[in-house]
Short mmCIF file of C-alpha atoms and ligand atoms in Angstrom, two decimals:
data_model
loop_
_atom_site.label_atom_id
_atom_site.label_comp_id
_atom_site.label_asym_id
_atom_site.label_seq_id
_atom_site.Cartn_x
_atom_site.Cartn_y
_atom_site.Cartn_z
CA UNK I 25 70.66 121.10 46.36
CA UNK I 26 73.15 121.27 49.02
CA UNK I 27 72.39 120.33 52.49
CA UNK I 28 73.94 122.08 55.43
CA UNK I 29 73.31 121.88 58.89
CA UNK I 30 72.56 125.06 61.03
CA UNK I 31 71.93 126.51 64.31
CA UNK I 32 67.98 126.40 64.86
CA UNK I 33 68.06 127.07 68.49
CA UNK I 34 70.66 127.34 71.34
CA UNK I 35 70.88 124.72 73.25
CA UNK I 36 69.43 125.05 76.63
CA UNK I 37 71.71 122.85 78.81
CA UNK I 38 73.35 119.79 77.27
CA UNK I 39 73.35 119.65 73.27
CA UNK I 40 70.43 118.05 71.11
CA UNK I 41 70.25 116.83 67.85
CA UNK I 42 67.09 119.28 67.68
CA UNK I 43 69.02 121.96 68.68
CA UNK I 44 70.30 121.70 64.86
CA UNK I 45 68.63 121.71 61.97
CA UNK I 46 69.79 120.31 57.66
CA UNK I 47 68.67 123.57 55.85
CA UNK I 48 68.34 123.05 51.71
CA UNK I 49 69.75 125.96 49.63
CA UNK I 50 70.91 125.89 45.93
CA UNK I 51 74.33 124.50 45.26
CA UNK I 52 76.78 127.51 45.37
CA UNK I 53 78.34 129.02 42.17
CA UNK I 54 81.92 129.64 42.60
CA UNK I 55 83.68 133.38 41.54
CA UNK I 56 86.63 134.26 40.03
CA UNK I 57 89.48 132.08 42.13
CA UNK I 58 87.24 130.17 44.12
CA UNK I 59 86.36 126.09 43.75
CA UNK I 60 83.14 124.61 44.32
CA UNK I 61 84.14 121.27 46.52
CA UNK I 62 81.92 118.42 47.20
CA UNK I 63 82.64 117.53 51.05
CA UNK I 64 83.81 113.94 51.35
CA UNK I 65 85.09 113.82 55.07
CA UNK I 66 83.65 116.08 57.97
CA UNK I 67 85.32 116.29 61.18
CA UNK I 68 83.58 116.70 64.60
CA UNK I 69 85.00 118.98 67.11
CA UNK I 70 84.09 119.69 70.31
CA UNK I 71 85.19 123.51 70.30
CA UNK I 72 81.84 124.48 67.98
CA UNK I 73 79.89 123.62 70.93
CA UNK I 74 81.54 126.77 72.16
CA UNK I 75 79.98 128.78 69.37
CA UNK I 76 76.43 127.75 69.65
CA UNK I 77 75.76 129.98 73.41
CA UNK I 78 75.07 133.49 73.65
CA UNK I 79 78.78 134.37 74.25
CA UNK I 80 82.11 133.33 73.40
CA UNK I 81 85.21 133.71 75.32
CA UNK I 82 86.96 137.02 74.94
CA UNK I 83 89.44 136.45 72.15
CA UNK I 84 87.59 133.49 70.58
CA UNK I 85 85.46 133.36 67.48
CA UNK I 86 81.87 135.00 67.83
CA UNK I 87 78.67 132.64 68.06
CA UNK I 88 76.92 131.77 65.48
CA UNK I 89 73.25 133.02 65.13
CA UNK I 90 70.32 131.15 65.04
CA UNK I 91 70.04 129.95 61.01
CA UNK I 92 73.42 130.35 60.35
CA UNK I 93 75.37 126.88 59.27
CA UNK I 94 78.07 125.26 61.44
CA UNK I 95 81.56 125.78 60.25
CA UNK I 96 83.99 122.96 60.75
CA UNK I 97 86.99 121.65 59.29
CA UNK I 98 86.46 119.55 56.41
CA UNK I 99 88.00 117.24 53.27
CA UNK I 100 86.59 117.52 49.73
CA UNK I 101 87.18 116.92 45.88
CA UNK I 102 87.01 119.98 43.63
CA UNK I 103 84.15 120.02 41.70
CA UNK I 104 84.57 123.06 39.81
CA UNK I 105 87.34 125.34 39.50
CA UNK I 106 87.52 129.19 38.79
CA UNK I 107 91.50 128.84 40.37
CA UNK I 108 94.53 127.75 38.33
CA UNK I 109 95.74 126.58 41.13
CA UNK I 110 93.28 123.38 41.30
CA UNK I 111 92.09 121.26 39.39
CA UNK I 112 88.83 119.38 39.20
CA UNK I 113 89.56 115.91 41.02
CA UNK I 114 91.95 118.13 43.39
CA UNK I 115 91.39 116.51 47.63
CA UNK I 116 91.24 119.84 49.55
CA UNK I 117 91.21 120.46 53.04
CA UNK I 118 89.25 123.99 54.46
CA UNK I 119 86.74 124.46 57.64
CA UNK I 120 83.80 124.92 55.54
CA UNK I 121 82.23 121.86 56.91
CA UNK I 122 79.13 120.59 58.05
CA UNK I 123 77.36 121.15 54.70
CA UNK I 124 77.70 118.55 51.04
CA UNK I 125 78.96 121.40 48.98
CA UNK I 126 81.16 124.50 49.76
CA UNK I 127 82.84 127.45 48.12
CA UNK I 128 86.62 127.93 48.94
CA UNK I 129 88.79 130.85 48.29
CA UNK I 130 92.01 132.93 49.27
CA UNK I 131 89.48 134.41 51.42
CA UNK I 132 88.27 131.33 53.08
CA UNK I 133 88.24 131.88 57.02
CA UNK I 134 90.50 129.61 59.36
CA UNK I 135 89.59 128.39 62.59
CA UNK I 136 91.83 129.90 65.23
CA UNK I 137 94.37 130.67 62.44
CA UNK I 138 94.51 126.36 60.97
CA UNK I 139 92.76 125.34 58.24
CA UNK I 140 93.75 127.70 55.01
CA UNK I 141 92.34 125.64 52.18
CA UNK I 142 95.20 123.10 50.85
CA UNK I 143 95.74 120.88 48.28
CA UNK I 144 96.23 117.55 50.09
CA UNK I 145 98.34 114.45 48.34
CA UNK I 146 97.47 111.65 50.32
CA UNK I 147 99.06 109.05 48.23
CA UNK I 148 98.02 105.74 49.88
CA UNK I 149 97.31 107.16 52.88
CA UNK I 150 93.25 107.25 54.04
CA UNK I 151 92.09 111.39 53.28
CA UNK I 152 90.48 111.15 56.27
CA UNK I 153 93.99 111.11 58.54
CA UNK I 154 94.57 114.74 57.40
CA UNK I 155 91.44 115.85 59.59
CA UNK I 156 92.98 113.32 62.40
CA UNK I 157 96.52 112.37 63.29
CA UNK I 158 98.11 113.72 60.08
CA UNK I 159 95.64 117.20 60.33
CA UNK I 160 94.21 119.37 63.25
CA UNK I 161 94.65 116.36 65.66
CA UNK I 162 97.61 115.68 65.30
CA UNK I 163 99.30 119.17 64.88
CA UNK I 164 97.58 120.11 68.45
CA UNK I 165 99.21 116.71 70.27
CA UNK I 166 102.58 117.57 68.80
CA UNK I 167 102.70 121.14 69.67
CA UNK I 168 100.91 120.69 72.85
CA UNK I 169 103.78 118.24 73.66
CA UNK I 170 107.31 119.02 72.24
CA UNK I 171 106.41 123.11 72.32
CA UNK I 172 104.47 123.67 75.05
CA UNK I 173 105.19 121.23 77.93
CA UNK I 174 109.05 120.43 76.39
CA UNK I 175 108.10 117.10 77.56
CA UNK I 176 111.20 115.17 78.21
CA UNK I 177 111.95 110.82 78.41
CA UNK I 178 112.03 111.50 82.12
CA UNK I 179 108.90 113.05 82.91
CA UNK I 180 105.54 111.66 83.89
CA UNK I 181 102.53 112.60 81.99
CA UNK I 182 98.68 113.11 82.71
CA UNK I 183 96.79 113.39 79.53
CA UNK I 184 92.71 113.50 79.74
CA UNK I 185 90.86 113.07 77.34
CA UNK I 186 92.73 110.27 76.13
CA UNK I 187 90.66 108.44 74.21
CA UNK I 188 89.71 111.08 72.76
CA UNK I 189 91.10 112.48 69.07
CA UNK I 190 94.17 114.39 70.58
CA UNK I 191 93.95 112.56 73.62
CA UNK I 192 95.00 109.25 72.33
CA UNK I 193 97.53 110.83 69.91
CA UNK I 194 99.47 112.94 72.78
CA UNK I 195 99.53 110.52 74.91
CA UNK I 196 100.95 107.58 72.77
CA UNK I 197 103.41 110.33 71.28
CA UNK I 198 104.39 110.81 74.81
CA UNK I 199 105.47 107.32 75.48
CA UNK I 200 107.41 106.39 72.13
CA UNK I 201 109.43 109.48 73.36
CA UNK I 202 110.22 107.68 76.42
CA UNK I 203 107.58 109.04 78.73
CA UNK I 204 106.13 107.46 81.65
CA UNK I 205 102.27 108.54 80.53
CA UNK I 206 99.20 107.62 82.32
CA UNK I 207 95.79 108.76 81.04
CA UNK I 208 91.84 109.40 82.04
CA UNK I 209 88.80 108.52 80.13
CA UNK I 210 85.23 108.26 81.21
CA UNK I 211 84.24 104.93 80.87
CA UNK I 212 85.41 100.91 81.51
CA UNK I 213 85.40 100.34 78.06
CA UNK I 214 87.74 103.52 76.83
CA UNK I 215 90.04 102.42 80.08
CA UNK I 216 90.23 98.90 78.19
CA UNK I 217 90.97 100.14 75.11
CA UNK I 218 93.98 102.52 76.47
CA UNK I 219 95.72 99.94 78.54
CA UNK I 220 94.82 96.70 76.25
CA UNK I 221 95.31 98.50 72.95
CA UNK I 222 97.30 101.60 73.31
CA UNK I 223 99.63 100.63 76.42
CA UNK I 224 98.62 103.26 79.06
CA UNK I 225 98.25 103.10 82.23
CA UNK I 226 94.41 104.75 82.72
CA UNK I 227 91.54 105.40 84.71
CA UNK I 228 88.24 106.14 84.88
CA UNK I 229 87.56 109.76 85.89
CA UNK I 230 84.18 109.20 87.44
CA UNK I 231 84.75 106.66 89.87
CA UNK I 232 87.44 106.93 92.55
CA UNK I 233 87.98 110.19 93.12
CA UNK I 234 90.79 112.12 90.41
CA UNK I 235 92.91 112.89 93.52
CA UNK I 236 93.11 108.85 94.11
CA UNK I 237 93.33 107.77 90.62
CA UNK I 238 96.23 109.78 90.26
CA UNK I 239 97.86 108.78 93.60
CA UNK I 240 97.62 104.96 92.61
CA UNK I 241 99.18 105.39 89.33
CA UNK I 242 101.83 108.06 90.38
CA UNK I 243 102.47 107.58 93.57
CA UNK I 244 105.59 110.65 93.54
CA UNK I 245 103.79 113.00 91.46
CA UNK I 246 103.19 113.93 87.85
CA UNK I 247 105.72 116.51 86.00
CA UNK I 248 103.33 117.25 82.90
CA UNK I 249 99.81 117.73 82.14
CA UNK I 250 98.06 117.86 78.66
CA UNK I 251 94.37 119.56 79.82
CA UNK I 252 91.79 118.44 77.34
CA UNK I 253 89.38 118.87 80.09
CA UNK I 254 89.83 121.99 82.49
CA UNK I 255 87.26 122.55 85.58
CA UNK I 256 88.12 119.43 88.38
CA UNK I 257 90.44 117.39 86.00
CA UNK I 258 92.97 120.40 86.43
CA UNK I 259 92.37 120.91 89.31
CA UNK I 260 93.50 117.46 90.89
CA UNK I 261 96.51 117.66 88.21
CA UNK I 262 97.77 121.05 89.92
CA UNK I 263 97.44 119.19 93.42
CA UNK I 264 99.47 116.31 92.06
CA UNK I 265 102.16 118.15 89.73
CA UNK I 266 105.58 118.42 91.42
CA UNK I 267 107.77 121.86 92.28
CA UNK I 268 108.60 123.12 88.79
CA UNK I 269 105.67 120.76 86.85
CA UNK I 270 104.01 121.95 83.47
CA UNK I 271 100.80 122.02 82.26
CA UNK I 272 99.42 122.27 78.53
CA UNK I 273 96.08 124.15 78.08
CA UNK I 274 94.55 122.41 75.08
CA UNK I 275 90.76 122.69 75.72
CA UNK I 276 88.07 122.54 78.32
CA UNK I 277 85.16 120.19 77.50
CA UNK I 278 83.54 119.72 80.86
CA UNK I 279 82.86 123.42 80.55
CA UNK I 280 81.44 123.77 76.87
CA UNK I 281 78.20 121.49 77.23
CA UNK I 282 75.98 123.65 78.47
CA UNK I 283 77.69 123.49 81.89
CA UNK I 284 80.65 126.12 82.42
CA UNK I 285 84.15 124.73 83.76
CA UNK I 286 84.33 125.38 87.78
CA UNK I 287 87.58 126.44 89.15
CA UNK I 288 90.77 125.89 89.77
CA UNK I 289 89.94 127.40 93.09
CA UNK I 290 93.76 125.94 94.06
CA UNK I 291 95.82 128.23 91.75
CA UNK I 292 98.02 129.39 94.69
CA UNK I 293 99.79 125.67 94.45
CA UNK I 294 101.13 127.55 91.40
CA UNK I 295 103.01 129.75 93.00
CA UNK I 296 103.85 127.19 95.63
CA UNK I 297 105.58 124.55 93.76
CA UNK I 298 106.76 126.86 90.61
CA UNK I 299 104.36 125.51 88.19
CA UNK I 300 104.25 126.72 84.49
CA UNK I 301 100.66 126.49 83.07
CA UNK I 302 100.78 127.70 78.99
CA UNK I 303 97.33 127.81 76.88
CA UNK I 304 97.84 127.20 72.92
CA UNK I 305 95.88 127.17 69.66
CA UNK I 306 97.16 124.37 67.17
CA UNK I 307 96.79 127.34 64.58
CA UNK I 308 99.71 129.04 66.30
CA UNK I 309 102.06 126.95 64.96
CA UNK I 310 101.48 125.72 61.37
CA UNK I 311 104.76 125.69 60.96
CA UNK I 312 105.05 122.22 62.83
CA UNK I 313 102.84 120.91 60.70
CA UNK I 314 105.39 119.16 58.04
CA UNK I 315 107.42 118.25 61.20
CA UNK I 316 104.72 116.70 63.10
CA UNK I 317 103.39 114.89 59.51
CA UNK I 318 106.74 113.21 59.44
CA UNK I 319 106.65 111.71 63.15
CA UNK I 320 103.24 110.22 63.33
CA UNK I 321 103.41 109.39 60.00
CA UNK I 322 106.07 106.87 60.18
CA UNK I 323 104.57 105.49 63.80
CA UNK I 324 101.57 104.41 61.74
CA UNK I 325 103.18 103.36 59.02
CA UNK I 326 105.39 101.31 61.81
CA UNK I 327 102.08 100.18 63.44
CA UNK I 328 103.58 101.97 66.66
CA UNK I 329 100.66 104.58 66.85
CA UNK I 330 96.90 102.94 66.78
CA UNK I 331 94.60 105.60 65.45
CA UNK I 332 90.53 104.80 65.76
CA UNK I 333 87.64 106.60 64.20
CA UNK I 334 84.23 106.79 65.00
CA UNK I 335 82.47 107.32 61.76
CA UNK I 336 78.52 108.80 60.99
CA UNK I 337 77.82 108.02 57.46
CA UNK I 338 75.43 111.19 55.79
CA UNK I 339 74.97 114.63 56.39
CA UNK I 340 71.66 113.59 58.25
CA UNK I 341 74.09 112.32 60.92
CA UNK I 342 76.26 114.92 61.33
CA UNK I 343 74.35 116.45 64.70
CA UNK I 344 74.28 113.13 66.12
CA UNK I 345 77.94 112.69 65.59
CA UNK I 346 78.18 115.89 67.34
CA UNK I 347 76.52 115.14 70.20
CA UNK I 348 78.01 111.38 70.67
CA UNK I 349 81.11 113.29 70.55
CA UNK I 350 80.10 115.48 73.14
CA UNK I 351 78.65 112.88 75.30
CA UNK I 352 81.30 110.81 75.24
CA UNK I 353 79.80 108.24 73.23
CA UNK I 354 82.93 107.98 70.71
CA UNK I 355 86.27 106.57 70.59
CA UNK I 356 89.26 108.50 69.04
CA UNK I 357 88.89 110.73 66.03
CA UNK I 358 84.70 111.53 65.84
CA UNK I 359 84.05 111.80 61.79
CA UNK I 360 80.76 112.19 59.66
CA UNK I 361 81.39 110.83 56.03
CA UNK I 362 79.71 111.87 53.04
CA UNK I 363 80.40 109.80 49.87
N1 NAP M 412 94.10 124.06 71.40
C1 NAP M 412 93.81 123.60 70.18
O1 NAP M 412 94.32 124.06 69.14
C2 NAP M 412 92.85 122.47 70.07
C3 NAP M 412 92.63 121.82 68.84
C4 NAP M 412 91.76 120.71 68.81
C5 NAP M 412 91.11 120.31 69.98
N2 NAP M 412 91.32 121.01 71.13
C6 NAP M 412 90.70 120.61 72.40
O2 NAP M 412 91.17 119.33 72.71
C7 NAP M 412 90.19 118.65 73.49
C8 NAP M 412 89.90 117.29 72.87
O3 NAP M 412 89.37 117.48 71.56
P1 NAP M 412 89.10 116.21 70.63
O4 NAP M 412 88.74 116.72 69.30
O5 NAP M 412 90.22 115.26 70.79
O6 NAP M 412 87.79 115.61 71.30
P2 NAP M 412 87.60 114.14 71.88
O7 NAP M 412 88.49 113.99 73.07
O8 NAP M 412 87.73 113.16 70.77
O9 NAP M 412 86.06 114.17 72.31
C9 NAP M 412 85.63 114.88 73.42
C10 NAP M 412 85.65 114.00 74.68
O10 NAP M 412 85.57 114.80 75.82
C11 NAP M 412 85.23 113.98 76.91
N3 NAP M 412 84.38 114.74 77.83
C12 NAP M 412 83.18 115.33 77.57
N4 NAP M 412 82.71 115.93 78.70
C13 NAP M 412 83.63 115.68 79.67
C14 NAP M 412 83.73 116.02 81.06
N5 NAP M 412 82.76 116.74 81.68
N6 NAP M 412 84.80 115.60 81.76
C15 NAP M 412 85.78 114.87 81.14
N7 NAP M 412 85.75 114.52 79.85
C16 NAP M 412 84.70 114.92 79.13
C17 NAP M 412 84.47 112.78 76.32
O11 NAP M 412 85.25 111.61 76.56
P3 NAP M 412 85.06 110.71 77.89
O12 NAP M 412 84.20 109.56 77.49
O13 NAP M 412 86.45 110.32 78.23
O14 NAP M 412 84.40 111.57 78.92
C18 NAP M 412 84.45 113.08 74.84
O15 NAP M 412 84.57 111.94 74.05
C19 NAP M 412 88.97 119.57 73.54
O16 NAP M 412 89.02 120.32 74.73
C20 NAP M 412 89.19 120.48 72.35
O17 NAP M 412 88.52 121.70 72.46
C21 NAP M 412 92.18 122.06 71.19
#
């Protein structure tokens, strides 16, 4: 049988593992260009929190329904092949997820436009790092940072989020390219681990205020921000951005946990100070991806970049790794592994 976790009720308020449910059906036959592939690797984003309200933002993907499964990006091994183009044995990336078996095709959906099924060679390289700083994670810190913010040696950085699986990778990225890169978290323990381990300046988002935190570690002003957060987080970084300062509109996670993002009610500093505030999908720009695969690549292989996981062994954990995530219970890239 194949076990795949659905939707059994929306969430009123904050996200529960009850909220899901593992739903049994047969193991699915693939048809005529299609492989059957036995999930190996599941990753856990925050963004399908979005799709389990009523709504979705206009322009996003539509909710899912009550029964239907979760769809997420995911690593497997071809089990069965009706494609030439793979064989049995083949490691294949798609964003059929959240479920042991899946069938992939040419018509296989993306997410946001990433996540075509591929044939992945990872050579020595863990399979899971395509799902984290060599996959989606990765792609979005890259083009979050060289394409949208332009980021140069001289600025100063705010990313949020940064423990966090793109947190963590934009804002070391940021700093072997010379930047000056200070980031929030929201707890002691993922402050230690940026400053101790990753060498960034950080701070704890809860307690002082944003507005101080940001004054103590950049006194002048920042000239960038990478928004993993939205609601008050941008807020205080469009109060502390300079004249001509740029921010990078990744995601919003205060706002997708059963509590919607509040404000910027300051958007006039825009205007003000000349600020440039851009919104991107990762999916936008798959055409980074060999670039990006080559620069992070080599600053692990260097032992410049520290990557961390947070790994949920079974299928039966995939909700809770979902709603650690969420919670801010995990560190760096959130993963549920099924082997
Ligand atoms: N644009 C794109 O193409 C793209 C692609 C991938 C991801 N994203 C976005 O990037 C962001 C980070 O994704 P990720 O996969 O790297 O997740 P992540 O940062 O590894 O995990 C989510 C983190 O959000 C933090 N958080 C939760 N509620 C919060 C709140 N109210 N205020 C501040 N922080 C809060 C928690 O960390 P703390 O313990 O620090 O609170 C939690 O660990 C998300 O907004 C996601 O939607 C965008």
């Amino acid at each position: 049988m194949n076990r795949r976790l659905c939707l059994a009720r929306r969430p009123a308020g904050k996200l529960s593992a009850t909220d899901l449910v593992l739903i049994d059906e047969p193991v699915p036959v693939p048809g005529p260009g299609e492989v059957l592939v036995r999930n190996t690797w599941l990753s856990i984003d925050p963004s399908i929190r979005i799709r389990l309200a009523e709504t979705t933002p206009d322009g996003y993907l539509p909710p899912l329904r009550p029964g239907e499964p979760l769809t997420g990006l995911a690593l497997g091994i071809v089990a069965e092949t009706r494609d030439p183009a793979y064989a049995v044995g083949d490691l294949v990336s798609h964003t059929l997820g959240y479920r042991e078996f899946a069938v992939v095709g040419a018509g296989s959906q993306t997410i946001g436009g990433y996540g075509a099924p591929a044939r992945i060679d990872n050579g020595d390289l863990p399979p899971q790092w395509f799902l984290g700083p060599l996959g989606s994670a990765g792609l979005t810190a890259y083009v979050g940072l060289v394409e949208i913010l332009e980021l140069t040696a001289a600025d100063t950085l705010w990313v949020s989020s940064a423990a966090g699986a793109v947190g963590a990778l934009a804002a070391q990225l940021a700093a072997l390219r010379g930047a000056t890169v200070l980031g929030s978290a929201g707890s002691p323990e993922k402050v230690a681990y940026l400053r101790d381990e990753l060498g960034i300046a950080a701070f704890d988002y809860h307690d002082p205020a944003l507005a101080e935190s940001l004054t103590a570690l950049a006194p002048t002003g920042i000239d960038a921000y990478f928004d993993n957060v939205g609601g008050d987080h941008l807020t205080a970084a469009l109060d502390a951005l300079r004249p001509h300062g740029r921010v990078a509109l990744c995601g919003a996670v205060s706002g997708y946990d059963g509590t919607a993002a509040v404000g910027p009610p300051n958007l006039f500093t825009m205007v003000a100070k000349g600020l440039r505030m851009r919104g991107f999908r990762a999916g936008s720009f798959n055409h980074l991806e060999q670039p990006m695969r080559a620069e992070i690549a080599g600053h692990l292989a260097a032992g410049r970049l520290i990557h961390r996981e947070s790994v949920f062994d079974g299928i039966e954990r995939a909700g809770e790794a979902l709603v650690a995530m969420l919670s801010g219970a995990t560190t760096g890239k959130t993963l549920c592994r099924l082997l």
